[in-house]
Coordinates of C-alpha atoms in Angstrom, one line a residue:
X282 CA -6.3 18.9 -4.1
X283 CA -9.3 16.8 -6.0
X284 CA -9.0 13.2 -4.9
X285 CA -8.0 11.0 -7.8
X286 CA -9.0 7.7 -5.9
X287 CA -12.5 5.7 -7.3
X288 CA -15.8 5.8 -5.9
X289 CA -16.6 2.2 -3.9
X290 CA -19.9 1.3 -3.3
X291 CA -20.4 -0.9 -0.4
X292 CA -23.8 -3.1 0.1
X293 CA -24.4 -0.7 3.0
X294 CA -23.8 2.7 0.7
X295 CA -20.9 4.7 -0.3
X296 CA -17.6 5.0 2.0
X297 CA -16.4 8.1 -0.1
X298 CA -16.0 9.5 -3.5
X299 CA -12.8 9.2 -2.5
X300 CA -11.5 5.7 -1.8
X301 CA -11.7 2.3 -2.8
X302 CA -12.1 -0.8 -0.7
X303 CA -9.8 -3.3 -0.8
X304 CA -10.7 -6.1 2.2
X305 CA -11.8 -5.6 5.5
X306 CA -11.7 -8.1 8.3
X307 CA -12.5 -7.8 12.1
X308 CA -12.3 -4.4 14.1
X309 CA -8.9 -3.4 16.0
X310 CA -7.5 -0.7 17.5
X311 CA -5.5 2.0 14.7
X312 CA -1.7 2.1 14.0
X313 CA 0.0 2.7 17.4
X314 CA 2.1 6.2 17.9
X315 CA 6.2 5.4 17.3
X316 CA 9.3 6.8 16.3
X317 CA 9.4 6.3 12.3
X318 CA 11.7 3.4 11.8
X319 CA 10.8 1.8 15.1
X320 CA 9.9 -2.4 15.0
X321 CA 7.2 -1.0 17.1
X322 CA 5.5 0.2 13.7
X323 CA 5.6 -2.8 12.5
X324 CA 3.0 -6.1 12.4
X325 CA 4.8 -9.7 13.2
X326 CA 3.7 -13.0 12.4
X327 CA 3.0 -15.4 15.4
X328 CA 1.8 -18.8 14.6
X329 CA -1.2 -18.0 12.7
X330 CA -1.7 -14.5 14.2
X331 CA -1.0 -11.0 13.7
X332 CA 1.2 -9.8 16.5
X333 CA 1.1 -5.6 16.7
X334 CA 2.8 -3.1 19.2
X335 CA 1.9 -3.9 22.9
X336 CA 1.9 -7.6 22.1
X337 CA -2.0 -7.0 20.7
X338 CA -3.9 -9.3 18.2
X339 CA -3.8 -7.4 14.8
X340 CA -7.3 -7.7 12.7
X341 CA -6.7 -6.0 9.2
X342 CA -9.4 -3.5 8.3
X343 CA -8.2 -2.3 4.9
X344 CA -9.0 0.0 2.0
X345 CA -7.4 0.7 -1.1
X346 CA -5.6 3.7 -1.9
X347 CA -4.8 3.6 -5.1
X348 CA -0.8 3.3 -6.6
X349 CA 1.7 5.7 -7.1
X350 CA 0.5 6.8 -10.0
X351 CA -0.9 9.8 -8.2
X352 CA 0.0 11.9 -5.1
X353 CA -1.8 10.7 -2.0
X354 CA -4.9 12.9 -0.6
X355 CA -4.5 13.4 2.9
X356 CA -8.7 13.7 3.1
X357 CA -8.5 10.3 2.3
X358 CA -6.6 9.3 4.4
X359 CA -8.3 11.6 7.3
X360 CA -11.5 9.8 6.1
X361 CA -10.4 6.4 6.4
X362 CA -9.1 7.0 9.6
X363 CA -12.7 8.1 10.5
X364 CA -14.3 5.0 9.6
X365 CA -12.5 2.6 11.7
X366 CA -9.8 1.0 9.4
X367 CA -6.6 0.4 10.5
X368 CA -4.6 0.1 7.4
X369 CA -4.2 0.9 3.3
X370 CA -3.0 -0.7 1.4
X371 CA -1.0 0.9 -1.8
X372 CA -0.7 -0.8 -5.0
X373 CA 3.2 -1.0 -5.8
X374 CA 4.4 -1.0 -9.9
X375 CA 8.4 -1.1 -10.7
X376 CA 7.2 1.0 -13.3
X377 CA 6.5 4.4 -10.9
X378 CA 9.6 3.6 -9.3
X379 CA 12.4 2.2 -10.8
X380 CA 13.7 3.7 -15.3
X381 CA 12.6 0.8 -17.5
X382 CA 15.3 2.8 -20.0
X383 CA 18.1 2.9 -17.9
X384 CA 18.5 0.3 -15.5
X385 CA 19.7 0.7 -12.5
X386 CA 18.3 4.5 -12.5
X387 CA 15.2 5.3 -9.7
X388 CA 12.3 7.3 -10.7
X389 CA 12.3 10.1 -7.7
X390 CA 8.6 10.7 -8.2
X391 CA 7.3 7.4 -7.2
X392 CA 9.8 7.5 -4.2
X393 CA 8.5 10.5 -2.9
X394 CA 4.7 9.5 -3.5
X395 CA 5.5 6.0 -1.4
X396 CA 7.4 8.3 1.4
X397 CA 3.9 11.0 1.1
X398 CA 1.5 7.7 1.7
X399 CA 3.5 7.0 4.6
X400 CA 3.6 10.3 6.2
X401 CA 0.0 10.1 5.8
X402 CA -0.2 6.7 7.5
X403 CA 1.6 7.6 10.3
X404 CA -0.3 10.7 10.9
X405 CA -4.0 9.7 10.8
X406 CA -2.2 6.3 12.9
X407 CA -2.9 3.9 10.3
X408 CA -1.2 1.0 9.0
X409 CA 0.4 0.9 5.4
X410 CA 0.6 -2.6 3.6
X411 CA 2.5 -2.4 0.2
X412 CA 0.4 -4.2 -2.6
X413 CA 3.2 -5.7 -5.1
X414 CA 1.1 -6.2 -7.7
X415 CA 3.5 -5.0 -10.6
X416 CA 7.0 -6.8 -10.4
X417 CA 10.2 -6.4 -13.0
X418 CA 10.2 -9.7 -14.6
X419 CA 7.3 -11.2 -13.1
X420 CA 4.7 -10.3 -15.6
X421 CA 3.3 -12.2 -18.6
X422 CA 2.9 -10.9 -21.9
X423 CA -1.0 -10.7 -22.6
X424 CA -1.0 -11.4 -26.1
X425 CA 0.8 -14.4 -26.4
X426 CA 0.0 -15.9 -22.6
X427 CA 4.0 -16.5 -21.8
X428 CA 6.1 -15.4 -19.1
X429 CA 8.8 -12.4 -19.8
X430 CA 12.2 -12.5 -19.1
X431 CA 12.8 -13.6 -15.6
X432 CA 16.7 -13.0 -15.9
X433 CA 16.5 -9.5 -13.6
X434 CA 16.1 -12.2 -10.8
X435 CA 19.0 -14.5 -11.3
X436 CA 21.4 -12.0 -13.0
X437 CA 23.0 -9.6 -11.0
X438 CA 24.1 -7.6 -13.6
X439 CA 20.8 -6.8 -14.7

């Protein structure tokens, strides 16, 4: 499959035509190996550190992978895993997941992308940090600069 991601060029060159990059920070070692669903997947907060499995400090080295807007390459992620980072992150929209016609109603498709991103994590023992960048009822309305309904937050019925 022909990667979908954008081209990022880096003061030092190109990482890929395939991925974007997001933020990096200081080396650390990748994603540890875990049963899926463990709290040993997981990264905790202690203080004002990153705790991850085996009681390690956790340095994010992240890139971008895009959204769910298109199915996950897994030479992407094989790549990224390549170049050291330990984490991507995926950019999140209600949109891809949830029917903006039918409340209440999931979209399967963006499911399934979010679940294929993960699979991919896990495999190439990387980290996956979800990127909420498109929340129901948090938007504002670009042509008139005001916020949009926030009642899907306060009413349950919604």
């Amino acid at each position: 499959m022909k990667s979908q991601f954008a081209v990022a060029v880096l003061s030092f060159g190109v990482i890929s035509s395939n991925v974007a990059l997001a933020f990096g920070l200081t080396s650390s070692e990748p994603a540890p190996a875990s049963s899926p669903g463990s709290s040993r997947e997981y990264v905790r907060v202690a203080g004002q550190r990153l705790i991850a499995a085996g009681d390690r400090e956790f340095r994010i080295r992240a890139i971008g992978a895009g959204s769910l807007s298109a199915d996950p390459i897994e030479d992407d992620y094989e790549r990224i895993a390549q170049l050291k980072f330990n984490a991507v992150t995926v950019m999140l929209s209600y949109q891809r997941l949830f029917n903006e016609a039918k409340p209440g109603e999931y979209l399967e498709s963006g499911w399934q992308r979010l679940d294929a991103h993960l699979a991919l994590a896990r495999k190439y023992g990387l980290y996956l940090i979800l990127e909420m960048a498109d929340v129901e009822g948090a938007q504002f309305v670009p042509s008139k600069g005001q916020a949009v309904d926030y009642r899907v937050w306060i009413e349950p019925e919604l």
